PDB file of C-alpha atoms in Angstrom:
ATOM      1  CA  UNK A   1     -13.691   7.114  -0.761  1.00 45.00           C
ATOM      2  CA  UNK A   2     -11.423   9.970   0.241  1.00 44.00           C
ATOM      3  CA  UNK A   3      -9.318  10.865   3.601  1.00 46.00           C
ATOM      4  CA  UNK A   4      -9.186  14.652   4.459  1.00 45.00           C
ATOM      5  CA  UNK A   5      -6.327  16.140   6.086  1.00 50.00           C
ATOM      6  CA  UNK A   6      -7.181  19.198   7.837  1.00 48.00           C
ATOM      7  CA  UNK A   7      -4.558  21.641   8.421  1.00 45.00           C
ATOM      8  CA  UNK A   8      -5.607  24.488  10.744  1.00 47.00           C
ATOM      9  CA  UNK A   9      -3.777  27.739  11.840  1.00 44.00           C
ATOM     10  CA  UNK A  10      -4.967  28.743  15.669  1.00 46.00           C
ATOM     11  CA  UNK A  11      -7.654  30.373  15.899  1.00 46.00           C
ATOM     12  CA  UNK A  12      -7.123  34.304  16.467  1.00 40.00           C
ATOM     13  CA  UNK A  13      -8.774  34.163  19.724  1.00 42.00           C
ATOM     14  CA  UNK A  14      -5.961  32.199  20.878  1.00 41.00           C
ATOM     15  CA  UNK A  15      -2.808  34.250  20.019  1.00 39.00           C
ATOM     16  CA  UNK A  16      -2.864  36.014  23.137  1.00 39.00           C
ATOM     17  CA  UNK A  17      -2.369  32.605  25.249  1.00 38.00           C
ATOM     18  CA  UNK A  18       0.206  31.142  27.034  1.00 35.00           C
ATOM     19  CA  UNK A  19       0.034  28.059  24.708  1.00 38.00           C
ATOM     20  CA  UNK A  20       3.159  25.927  23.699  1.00 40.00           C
ATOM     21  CA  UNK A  21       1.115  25.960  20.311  1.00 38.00           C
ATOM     22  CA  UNK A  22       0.317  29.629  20.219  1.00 35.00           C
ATOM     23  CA  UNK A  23       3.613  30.356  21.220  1.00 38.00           C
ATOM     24  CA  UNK A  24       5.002  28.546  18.379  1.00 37.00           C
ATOM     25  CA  UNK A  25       2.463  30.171  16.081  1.00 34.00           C
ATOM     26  CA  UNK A  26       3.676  33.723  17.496  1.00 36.00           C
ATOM     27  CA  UNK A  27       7.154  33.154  16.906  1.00 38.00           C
ATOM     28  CA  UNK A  28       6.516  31.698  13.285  1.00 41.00           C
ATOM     29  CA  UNK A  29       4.471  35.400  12.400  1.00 40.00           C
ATOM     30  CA  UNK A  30       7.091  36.994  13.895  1.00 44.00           C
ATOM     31  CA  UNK A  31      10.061  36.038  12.111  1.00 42.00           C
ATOM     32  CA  UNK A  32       8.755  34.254   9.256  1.00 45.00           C
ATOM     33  CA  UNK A  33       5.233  35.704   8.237  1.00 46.00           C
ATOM     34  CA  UNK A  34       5.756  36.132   4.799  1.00 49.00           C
ATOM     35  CA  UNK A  35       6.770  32.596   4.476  1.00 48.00           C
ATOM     36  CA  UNK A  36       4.255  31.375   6.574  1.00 51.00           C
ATOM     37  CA  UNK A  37       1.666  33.137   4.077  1.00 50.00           C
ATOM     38  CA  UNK A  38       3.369  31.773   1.360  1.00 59.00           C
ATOM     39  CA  UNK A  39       3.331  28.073   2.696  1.00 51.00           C
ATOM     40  CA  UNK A  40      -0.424  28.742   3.619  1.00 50.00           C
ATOM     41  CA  UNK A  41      -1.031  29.690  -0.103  1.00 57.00           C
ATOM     42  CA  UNK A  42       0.221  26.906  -1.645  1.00 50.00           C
ATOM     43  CA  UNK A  43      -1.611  24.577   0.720  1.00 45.00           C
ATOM     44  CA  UNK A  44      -4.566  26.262  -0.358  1.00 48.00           C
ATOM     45  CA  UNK A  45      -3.868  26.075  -4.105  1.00 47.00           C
ATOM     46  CA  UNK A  46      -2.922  22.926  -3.841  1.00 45.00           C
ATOM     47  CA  UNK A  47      -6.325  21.726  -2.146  1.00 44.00           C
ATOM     48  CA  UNK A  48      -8.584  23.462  -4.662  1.00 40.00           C
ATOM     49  CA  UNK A  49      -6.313  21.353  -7.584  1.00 43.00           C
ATOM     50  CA  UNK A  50      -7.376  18.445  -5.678  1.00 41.00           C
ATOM     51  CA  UNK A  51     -10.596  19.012  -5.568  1.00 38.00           C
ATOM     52  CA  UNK A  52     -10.759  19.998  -9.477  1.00 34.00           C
ATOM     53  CA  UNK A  53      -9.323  17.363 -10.544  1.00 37.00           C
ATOM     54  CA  UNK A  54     -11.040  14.674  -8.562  1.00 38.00           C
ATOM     55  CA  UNK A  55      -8.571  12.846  -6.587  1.00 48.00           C
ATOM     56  CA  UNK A  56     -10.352   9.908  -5.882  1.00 71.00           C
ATOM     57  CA  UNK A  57      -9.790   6.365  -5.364  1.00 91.00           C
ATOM     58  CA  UNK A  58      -6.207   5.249  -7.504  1.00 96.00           C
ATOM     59  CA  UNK A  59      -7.105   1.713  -9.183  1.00 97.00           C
ATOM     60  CA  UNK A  60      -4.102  -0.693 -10.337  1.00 97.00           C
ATOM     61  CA  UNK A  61      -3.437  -4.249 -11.428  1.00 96.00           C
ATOM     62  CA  UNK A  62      -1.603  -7.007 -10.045  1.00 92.00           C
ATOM     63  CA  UNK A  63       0.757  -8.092 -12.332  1.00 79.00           C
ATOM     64  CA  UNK A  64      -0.461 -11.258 -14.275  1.00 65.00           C
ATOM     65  CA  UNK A  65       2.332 -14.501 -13.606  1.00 65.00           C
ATOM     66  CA  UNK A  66       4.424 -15.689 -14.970  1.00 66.00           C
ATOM     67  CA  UNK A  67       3.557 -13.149 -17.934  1.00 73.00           C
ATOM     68  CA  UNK A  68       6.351 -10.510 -18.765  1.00 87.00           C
ATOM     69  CA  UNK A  69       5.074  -6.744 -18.657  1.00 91.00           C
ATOM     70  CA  UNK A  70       5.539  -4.337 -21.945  1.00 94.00           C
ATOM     71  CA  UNK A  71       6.003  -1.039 -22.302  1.00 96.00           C
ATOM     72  CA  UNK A  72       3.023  -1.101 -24.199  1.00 96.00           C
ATOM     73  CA  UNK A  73       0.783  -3.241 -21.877  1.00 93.00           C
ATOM     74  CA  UNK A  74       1.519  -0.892 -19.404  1.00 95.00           C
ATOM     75  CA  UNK A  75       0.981   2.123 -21.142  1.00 97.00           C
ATOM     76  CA  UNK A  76      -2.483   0.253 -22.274  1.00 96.00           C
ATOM     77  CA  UNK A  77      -3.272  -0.130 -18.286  1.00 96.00           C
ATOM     78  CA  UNK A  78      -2.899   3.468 -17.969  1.00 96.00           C
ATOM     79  CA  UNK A  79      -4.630   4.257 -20.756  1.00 96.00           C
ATOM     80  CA  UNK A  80      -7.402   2.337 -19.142  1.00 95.00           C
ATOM     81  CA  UNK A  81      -6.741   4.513 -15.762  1.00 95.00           C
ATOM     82  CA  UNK A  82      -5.595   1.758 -13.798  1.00 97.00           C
ATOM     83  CA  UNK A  83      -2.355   3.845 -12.733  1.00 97.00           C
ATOM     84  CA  UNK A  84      -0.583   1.606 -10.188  1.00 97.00           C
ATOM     85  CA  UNK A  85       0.869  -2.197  -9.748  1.00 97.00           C
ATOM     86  CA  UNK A  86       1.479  -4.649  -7.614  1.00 97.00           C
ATOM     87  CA  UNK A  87       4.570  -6.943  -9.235  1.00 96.00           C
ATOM     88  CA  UNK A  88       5.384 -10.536  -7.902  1.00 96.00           C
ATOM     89  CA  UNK A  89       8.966 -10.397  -6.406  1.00 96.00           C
ATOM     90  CA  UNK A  90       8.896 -13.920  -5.193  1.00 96.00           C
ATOM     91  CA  UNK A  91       7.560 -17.317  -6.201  1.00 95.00           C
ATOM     92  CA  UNK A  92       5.890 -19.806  -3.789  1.00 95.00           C
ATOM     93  CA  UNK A  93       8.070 -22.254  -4.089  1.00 93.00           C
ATOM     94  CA  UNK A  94      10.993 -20.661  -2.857  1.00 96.00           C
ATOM     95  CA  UNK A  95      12.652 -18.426  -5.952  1.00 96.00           C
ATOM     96  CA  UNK A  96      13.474 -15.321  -6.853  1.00 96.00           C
ATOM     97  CA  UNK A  97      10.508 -14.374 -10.040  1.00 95.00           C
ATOM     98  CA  UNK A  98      12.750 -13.591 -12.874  1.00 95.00           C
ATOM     99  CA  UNK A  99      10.168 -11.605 -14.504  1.00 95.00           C
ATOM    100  CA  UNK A 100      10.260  -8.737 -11.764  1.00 96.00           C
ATOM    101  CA  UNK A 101      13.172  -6.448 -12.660  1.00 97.00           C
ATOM    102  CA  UNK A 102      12.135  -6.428 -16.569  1.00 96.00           C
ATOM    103  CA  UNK A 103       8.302  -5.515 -15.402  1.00 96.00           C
ATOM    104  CA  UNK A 104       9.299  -3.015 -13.103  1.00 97.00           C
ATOM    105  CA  UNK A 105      11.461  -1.134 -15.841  1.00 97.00           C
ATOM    106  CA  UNK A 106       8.937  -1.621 -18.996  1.00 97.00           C
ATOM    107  CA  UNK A 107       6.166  -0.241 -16.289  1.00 97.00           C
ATOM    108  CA  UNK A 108       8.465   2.830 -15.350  1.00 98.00           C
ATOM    109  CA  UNK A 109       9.583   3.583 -19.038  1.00 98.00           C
ATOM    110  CA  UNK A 110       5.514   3.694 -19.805  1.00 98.00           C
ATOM    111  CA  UNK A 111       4.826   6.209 -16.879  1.00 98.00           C
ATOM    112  CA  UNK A 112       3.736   4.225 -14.051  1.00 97.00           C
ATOM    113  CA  UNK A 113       5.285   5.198 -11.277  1.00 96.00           C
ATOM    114  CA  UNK A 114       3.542   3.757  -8.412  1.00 97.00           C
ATOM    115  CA  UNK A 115       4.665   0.571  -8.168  1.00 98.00           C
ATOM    116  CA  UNK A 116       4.919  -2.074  -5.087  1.00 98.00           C
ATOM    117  CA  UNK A 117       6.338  -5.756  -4.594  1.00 98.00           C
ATOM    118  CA  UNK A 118       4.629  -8.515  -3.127  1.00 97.00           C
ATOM    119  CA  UNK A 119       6.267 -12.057  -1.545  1.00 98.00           C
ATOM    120  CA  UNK A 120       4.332 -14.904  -2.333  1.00 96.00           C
ATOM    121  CA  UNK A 121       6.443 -17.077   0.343  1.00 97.00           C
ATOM    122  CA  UNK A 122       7.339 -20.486   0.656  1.00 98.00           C
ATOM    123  CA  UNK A 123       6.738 -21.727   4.467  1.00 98.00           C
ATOM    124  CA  UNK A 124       7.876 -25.624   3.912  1.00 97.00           C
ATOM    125  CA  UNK A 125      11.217 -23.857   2.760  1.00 97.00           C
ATOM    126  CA  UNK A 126      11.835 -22.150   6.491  1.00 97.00           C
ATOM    127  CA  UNK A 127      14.318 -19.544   6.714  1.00 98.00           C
ATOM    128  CA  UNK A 128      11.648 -16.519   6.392  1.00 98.00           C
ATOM    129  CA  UNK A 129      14.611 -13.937   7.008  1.00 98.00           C
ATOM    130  CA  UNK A 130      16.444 -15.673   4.018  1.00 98.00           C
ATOM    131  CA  UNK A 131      13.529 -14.745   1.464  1.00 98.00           C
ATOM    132  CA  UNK A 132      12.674 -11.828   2.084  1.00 98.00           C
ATOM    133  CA  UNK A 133      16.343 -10.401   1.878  1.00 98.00           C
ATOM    134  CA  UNK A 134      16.756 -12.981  -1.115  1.00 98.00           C
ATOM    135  CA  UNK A 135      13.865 -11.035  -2.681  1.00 98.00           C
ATOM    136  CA  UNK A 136      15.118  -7.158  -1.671  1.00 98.00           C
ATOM    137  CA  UNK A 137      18.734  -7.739  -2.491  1.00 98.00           C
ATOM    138  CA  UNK A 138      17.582  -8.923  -5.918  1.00 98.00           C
ATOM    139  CA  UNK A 139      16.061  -5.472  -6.544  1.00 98.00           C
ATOM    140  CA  UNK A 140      18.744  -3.044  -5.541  1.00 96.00           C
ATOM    141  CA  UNK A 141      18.755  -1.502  -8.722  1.00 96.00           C
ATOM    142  CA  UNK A 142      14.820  -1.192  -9.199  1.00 97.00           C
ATOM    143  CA  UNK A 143      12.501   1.601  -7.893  1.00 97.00           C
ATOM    144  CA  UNK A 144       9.479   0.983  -5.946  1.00 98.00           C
ATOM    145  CA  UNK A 145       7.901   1.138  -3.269  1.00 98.00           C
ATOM    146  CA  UNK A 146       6.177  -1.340  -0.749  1.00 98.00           C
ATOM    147  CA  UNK A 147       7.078  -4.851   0.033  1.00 98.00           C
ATOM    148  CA  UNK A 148       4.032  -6.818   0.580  1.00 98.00           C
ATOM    149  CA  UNK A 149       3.791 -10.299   2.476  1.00 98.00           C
ATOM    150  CA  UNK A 150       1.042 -12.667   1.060  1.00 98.00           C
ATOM    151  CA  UNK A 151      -0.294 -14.611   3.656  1.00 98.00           C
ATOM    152  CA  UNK A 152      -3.027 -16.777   1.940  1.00 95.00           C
ATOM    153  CA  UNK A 153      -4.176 -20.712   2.620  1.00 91.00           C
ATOM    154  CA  UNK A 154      -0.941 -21.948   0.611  1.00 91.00           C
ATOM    155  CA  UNK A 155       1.434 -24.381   2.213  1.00 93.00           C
ATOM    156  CA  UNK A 156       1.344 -23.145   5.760  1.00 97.00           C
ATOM    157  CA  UNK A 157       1.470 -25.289   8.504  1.00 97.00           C
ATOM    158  CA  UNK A 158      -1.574 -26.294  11.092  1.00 97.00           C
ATOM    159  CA  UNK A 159       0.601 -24.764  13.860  1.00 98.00           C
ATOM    160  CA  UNK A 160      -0.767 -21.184  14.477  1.00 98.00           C
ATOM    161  CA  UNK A 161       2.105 -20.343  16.681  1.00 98.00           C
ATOM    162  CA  UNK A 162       4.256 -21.026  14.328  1.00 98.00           C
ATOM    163  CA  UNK A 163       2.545 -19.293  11.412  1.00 98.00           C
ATOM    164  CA  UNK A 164       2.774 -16.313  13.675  1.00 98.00           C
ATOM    165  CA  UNK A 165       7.005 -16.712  13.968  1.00 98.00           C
ATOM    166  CA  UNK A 166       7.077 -16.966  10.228  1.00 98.00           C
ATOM    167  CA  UNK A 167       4.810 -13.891   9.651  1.00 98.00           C
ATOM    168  CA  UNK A 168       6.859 -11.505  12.428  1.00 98.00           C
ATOM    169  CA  UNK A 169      10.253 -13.193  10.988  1.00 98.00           C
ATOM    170  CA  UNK A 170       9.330 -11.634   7.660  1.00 98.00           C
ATOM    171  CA  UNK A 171       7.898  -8.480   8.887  1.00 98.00           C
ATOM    172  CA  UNK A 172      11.002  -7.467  10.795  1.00 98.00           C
ATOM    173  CA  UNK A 173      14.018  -8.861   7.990  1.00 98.00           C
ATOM    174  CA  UNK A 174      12.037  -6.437   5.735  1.00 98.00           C
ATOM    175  CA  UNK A 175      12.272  -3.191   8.152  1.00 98.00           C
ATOM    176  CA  UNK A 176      15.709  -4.190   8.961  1.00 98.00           C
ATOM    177  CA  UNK A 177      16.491  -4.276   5.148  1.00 98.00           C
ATOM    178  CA  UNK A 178      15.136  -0.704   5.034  1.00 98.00           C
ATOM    179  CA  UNK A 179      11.637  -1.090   3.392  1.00 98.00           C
ATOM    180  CA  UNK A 180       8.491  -0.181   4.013  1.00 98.00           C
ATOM    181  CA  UNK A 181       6.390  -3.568   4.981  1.00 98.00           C
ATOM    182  CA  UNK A 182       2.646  -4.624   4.388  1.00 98.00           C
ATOM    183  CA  UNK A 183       0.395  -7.871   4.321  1.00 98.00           C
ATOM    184  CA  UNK A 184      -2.220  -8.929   2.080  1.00 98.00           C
ATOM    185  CA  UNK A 185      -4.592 -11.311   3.716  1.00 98.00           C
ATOM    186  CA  UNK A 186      -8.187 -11.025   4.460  1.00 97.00           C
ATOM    187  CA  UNK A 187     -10.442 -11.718   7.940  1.00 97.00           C
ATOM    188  CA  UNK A 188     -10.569 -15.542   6.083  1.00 97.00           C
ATOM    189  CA  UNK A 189      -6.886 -16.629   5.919  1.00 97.00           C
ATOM    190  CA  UNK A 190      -5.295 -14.661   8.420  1.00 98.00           C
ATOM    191  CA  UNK A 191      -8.177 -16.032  10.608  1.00 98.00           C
ATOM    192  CA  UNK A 192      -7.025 -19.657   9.209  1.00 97.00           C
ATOM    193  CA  UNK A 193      -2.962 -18.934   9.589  1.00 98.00           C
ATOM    194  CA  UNK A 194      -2.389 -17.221  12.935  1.00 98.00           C
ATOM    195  CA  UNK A 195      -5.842 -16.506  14.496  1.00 98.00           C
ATOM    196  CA  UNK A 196      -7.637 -13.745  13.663  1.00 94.00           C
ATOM    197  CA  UNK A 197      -6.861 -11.789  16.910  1.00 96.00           C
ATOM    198  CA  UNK A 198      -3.189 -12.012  16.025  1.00 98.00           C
ATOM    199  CA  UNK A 199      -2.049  -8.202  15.924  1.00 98.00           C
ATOM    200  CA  UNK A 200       1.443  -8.883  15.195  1.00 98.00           C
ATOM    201  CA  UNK A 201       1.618  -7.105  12.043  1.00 98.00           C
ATOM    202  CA  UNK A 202      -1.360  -4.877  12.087  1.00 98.00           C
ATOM    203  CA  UNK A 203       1.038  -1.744  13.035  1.00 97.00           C
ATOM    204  CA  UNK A 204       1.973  -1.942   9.169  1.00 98.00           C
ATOM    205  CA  UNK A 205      -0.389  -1.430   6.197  1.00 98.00           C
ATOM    206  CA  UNK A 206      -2.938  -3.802   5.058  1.00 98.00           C
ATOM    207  CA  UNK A 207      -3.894  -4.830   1.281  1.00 98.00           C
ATOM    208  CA  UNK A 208      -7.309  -7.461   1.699  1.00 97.00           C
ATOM    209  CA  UNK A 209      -8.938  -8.909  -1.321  1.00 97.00           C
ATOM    210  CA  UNK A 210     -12.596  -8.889  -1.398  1.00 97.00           C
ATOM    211  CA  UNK A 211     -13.818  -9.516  -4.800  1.00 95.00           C
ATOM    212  CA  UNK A 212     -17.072  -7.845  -4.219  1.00 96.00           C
ATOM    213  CA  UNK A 213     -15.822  -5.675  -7.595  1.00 95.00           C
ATOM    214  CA  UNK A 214     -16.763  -2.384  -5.369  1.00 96.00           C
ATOM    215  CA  UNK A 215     -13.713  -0.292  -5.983  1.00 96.00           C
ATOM    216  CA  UNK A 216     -14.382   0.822  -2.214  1.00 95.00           C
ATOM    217  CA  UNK A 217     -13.871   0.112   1.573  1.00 96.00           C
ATOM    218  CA  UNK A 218     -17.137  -0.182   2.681  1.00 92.00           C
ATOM    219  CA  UNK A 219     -16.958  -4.159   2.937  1.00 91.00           C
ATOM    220  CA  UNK A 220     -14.598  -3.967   4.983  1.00 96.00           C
ATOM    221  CA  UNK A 221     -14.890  -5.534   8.628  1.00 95.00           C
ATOM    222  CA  UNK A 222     -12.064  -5.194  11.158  1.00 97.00           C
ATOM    223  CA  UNK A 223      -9.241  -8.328  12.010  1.00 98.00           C
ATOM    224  CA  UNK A 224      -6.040  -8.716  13.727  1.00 98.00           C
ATOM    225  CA  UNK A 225      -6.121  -5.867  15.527  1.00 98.00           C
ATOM    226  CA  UNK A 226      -6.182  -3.687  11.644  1.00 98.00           C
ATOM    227  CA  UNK A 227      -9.294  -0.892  11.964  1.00 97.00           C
ATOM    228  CA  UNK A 228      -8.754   0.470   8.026  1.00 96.00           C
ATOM    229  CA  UNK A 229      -7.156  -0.999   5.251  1.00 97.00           C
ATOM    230  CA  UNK A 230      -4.491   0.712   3.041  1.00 97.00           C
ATOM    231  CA  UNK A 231      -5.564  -0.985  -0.363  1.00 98.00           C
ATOM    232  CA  UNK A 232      -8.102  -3.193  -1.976  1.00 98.00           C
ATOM    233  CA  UNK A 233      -7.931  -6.292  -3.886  1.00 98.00           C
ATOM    234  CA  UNK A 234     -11.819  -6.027  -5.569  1.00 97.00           C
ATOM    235  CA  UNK A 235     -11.697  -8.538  -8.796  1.00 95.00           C
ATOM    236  CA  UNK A 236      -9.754 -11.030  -9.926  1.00 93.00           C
ATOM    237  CA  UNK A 237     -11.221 -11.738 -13.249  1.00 90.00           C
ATOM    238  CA  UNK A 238     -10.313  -8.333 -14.931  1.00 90.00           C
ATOM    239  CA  UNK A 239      -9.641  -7.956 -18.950  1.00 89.00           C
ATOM    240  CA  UNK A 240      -8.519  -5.920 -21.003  1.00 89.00           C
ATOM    241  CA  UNK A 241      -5.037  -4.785 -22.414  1.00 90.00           C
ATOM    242  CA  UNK A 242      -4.470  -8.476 -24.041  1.00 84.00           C
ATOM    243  CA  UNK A 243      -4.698  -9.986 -20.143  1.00 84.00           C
ATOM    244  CA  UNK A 244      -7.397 -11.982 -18.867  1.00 84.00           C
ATOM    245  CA  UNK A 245      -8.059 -12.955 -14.960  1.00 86.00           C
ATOM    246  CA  UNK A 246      -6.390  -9.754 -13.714  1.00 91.00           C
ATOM    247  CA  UNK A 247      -6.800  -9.106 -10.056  1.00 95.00           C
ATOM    248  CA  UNK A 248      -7.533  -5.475  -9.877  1.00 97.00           C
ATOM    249  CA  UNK A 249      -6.893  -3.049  -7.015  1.00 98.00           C
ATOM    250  CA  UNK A 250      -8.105   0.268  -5.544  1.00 98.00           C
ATOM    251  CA  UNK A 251      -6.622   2.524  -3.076  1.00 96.00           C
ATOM    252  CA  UNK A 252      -7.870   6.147  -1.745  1.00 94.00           C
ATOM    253  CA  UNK A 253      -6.459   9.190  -2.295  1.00 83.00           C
ATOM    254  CA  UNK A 254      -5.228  11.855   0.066  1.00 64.00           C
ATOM    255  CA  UNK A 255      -7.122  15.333   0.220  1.00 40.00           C
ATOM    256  CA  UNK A 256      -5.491  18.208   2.200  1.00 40.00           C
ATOM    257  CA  UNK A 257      -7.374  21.396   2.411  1.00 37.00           C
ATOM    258  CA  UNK A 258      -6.220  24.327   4.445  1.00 32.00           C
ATOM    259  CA  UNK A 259      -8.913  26.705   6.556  1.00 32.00           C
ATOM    260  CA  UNK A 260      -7.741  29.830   7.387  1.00 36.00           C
TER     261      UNK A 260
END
């Protein structure tokens, strides 16, 4: 699968209008036009590298628990082109994983650099806020990038309205600590936790598992209120590298080509 990002200068059949955007365009080849050709150029180049070099779908593991990471299993994973993970941050019943700063250095210091956190949570343990900062404060001095809420059939109660409180109170405690947000779930257990109509965190990215093990989209069917997914969870009985029962993952990759 691939997304296309079209960037488009106005047309020249436009310059002569009144436009806000031809305006703007005007002024820009006015005072800047040998930047502006510059900028175009490298959009260019940088499109037809794309296109050479394939940039497809990335594919990545989730971390196998409670199993420490080493440099050289993760070098092995990339070695095997599976280029980003997904690292547990916190445990289901209600602790920090003390496993997550040493993976997410050993999987930086073997050249993986796209790397995301998930929260398995623990719902009979309340305080949602509490674990998610719990979680984030423990990795102030890691890199990465997502935090990702699982919200599977584990421990949660019967009470949908509930469910939905404890989803929202651990959606918002991780914007307010500053980090990007996401949910895995699929059409099954979201359906099962809050309702599947529930759109209370569909404004945020969506990981779904579907082990269909179709590094692709095209299973996908829409839920709580999410039209696209940002990442797929396609197989969960991956091996290689030493590891058995991996889950593996796919996400696209962004095209941009330039017309002039």
């Amino acid at each position: 699968s691939f997304f296309f990002l079209m960037i488009r200068r106005p047309p020249r059949s436009t310059l002569d209008r009144s436009s806000a955007a031809s305006d703007v365009y005007k002024r820009q080849v006015s005072t800047q036009s040998t930047w502006g050709f510059n900028i175009m150029r490298i959009l260019e180049i940088f499109s037809v590298v794309c296109v050479l070099s394939l940039c497809a779908g990335k594919l990545g593991v989730d971390l196998p628990t409670p199993d420490i990471l080493t440099v050289k299993d993760a070098k092995c994973f990339l070695e095997n082109k599976y280029e980003m993970l997904f690292i547990r941050a916190f445990r289901s019943y209600g602790t920090i994983d003390p496993n997550v700063l040493t993976n997410i250095k050993n999987a930086r210091e073997a050249g993986i650099s796209d790397i995301d956190v998930y929260i398995f949570p623990c719902v009979p343990c309340g305080n949602p806020r509490k674990q998610v900062k719990d979680a984030i404060e423990n990795l102030k001095s890691a890199q990465y990038g997502m935090v990702w809420l699982d919200v599977e059939e584990y421990a949660w109660t019967k009470n949908k309205t509930y469910n939905q409180w404890f989803v929202t109170e651990m959606v918002d405690e991780v914007v307010k600590c500053g980090r990007k947000v996401g949910t895995y779930t699929n059409w099954h257990e979201w359906d099962q936790i809050v309702g599947r109509d529930w759109d209370g965190a569909c404004k945020y990215p969506l990981w779904f598992p579907y082990w269909d093990h179709d590094p692709s989209f095209k299973n996908f069917k829409p839920f709580g209120g999410w039209k696209a997914p940002y990442a797929k969870q396609y197989e969960s009985e991956g091996a290689f590298c030493g590891h058995k029962g991996l889950d593996l993952d796919y996400k696209p990759q962004l095209i941009v080509l330039y017309y002039l």
